[in-house]
mmCIF file of C-alpha atoms in Angstrom:
data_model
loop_
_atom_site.group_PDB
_atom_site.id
_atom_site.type_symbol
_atom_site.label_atom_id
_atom_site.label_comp_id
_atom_site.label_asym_id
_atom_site.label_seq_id
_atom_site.Cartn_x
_atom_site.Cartn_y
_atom_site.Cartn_z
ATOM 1 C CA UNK A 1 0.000 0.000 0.000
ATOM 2 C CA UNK A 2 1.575 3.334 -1.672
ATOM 3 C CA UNK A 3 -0.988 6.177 0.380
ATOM 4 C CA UNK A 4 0.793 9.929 -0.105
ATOM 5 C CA UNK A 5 -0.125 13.373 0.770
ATOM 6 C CA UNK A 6 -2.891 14.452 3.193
ATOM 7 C CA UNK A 7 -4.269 10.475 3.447
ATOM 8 C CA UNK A 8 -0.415 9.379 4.877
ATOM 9 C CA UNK A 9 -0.354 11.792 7.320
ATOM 10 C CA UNK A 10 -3.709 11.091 8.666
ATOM 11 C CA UNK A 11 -2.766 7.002 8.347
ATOM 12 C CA UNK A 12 0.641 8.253 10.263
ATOM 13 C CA UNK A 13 -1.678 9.460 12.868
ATOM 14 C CA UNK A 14 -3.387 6.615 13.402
ATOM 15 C CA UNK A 15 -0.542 4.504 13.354
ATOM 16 C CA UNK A 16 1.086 6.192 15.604
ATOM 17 C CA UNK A 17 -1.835 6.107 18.704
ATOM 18 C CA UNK A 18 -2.729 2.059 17.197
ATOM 19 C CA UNK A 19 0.742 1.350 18.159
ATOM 20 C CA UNK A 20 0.708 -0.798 14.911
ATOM 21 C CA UNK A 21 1.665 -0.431 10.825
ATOM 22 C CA UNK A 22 0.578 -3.506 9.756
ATOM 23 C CA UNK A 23 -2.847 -2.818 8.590
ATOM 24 C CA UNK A 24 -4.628 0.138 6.437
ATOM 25 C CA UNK A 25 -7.198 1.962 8.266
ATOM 26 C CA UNK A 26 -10.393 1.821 7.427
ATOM 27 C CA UNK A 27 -11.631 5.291 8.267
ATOM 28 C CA UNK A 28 -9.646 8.821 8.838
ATOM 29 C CA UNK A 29 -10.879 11.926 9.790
ATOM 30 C CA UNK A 30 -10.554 15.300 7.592
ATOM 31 C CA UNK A 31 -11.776 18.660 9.237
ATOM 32 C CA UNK A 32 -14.094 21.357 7.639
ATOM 33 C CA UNK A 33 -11.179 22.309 5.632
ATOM 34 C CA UNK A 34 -10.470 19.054 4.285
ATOM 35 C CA UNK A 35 -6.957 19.457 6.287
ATOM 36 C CA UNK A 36 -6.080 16.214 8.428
ATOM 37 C CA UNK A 37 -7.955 16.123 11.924
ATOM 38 C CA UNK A 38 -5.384 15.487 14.400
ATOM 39 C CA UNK A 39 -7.811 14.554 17.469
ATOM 40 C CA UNK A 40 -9.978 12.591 15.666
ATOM 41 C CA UNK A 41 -7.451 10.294 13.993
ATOM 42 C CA UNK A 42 -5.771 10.018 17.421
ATOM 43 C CA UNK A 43 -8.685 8.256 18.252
ATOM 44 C CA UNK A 44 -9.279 6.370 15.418
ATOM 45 C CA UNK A 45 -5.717 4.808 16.178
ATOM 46 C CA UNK A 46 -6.813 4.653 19.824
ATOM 47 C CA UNK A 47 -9.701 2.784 18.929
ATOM 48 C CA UNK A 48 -7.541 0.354 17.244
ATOM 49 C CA UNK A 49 -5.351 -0.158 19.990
ATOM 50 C CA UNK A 50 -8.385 -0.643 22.540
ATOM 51 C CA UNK A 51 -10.875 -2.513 20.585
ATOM 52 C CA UNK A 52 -8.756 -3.998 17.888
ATOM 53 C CA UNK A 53 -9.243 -4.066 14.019
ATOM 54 C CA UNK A 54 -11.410 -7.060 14.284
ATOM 55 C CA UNK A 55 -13.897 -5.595 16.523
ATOM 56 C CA UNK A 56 -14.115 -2.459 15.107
ATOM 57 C CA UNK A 57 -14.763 -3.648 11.404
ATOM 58 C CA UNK A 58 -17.471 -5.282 12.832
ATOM 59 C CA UNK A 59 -19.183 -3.621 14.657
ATOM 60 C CA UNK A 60 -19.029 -0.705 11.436
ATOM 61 C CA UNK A 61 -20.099 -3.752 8.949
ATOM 62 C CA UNK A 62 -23.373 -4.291 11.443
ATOM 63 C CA UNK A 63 -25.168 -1.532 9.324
ATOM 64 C CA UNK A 64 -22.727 -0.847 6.349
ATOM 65 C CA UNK A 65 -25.522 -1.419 4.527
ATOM 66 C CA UNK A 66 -28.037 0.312 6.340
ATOM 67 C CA UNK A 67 -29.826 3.514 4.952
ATOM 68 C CA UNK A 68 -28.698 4.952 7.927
ATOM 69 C CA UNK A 69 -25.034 3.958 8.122
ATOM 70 C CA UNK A 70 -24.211 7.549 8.629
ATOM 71 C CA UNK A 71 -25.869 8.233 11.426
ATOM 72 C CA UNK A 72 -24.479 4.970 13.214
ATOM 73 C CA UNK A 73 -21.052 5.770 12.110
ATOM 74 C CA UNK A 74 -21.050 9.002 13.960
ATOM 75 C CA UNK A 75 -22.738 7.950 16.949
ATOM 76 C CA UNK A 76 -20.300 4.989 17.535
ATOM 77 C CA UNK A 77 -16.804 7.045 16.736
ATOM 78 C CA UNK A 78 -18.872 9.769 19.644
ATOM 79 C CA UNK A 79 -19.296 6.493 22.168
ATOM 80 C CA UNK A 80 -15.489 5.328 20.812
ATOM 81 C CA UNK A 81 -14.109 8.814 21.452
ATOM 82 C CA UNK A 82 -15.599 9.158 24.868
ATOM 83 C CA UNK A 83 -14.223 5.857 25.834
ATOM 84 C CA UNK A 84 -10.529 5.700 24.620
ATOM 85 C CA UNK A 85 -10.000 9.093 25.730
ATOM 86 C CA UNK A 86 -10.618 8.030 28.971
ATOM 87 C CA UNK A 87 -8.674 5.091 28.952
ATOM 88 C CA UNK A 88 -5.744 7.222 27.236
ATOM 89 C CA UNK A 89 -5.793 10.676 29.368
ATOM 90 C CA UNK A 90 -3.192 9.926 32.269
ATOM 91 C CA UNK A 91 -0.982 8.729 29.597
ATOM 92 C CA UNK A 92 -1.076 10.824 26.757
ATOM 93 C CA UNK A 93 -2.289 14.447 28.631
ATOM 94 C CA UNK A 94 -1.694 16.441 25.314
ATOM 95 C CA UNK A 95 -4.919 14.841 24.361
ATOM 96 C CA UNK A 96 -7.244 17.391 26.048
ATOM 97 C CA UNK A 97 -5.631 20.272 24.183
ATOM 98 C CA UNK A 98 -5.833 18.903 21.342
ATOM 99 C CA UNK A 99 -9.459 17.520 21.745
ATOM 100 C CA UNK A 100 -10.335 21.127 23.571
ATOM 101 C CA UNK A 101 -8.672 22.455 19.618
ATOM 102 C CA UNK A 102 -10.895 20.110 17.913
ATOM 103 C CA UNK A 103 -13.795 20.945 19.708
ATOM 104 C CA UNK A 104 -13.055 24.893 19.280
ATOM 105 C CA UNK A 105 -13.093 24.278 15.591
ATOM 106 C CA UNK A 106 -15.813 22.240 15.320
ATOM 107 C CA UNK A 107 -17.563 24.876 17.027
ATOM 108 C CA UNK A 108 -15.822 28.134 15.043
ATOM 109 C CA UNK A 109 -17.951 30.809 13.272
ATOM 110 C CA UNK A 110 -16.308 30.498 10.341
ATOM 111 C CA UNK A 111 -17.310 26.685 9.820
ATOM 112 C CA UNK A 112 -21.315 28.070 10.290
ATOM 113 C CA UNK A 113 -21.811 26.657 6.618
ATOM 114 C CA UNK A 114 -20.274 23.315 7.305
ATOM 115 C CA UNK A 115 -22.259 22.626 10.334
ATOM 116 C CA UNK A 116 -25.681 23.988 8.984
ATOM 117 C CA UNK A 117 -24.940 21.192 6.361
ATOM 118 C CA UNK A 118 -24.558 18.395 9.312
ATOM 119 C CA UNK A 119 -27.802 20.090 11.213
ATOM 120 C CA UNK A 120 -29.577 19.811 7.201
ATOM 121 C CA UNK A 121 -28.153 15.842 6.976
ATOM 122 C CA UNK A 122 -29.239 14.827 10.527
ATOM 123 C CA UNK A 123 -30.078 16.834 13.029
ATOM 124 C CA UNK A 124 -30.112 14.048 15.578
ATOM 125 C CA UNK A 125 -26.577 13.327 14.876
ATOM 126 C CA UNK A 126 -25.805 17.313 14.592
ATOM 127 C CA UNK A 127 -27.210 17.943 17.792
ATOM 128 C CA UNK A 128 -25.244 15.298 19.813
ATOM 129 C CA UNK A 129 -21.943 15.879 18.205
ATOM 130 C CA UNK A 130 -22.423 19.538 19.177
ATOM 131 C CA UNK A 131 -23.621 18.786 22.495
ATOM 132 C CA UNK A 132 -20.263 16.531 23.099
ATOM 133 C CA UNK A 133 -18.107 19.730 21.894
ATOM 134 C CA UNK A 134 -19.960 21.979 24.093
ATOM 135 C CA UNK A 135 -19.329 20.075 27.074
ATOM 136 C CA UNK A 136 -15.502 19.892 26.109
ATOM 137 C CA UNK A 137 -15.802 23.430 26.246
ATOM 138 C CA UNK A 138 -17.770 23.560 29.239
ATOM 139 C CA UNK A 139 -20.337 26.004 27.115
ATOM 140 C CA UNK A 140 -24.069 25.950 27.266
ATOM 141 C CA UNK A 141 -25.513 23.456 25.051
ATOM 142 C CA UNK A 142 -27.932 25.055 22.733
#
């Protein structure tokens, strides 16, 4: 596997919290900008490392085919995030900055559009996502 550009850093990422090389991810996470999400593919990797690639692919295949893959997608990498980050904090501490960053950007004026087109897609998912970076931020929700 030959992967360059913006998709090896964010594989280098995950590689790099998994603890492992061996395997091609199966997800990675771009922000609003399409520029590599640091946080987020922290705990893809971490996810790995926890759960293991076997797990995770299937628990994502469960409803791959689902009309509303999407929606379980995002609310399983929120439950995955919650959990690895605890299990990770006391030994990696740089991860509430950077999850406190990710969170700031998520929630950023100048990504309005972006998230009005999440809210437009599902609001369900919208709303929870925002709620979690809210809380990071220790801001009212809504």
């Amino acid at each position: 596997m030959i992967v360059f550009g913006d998709t090896r850093r964010a594989y280098n990422i995950i590689w790099n919290a998994w603890g492992s090389y061996k395997y091609e991810p199966f997800y990675k996470s771009m922000d609003f900008k399409g520029k590599v999400n640091l946080y987020l593919n922290t705990i893809i990797g971490l996810s790995y490392k926890y759960y293991g690639k076997s797990f995770l692919e299937e628990l994502f295949n469960l409803w791959k085919d689902d009309e509303n893959a999407n929606r379980y997608d995002n609310l399983a990498w929120l439950i995955l995030e919650s959990s690895v980050y605890e299990k990770e904090i006391k030994s990696r501490p740089v991860l509430w900055e950077i999850r406190r960053d990710e969170a700031e950007n998520f929630l950023d004026l100048s990504n309005d559009l972006a998230r009005k087109k999440i809210a437009l897609w599902d609001h369900f998912v919208y709303s929870m996502i925002y709620k979690r970076k809210a809380e990071i931020l220790e801001r009212k929700f809504f």
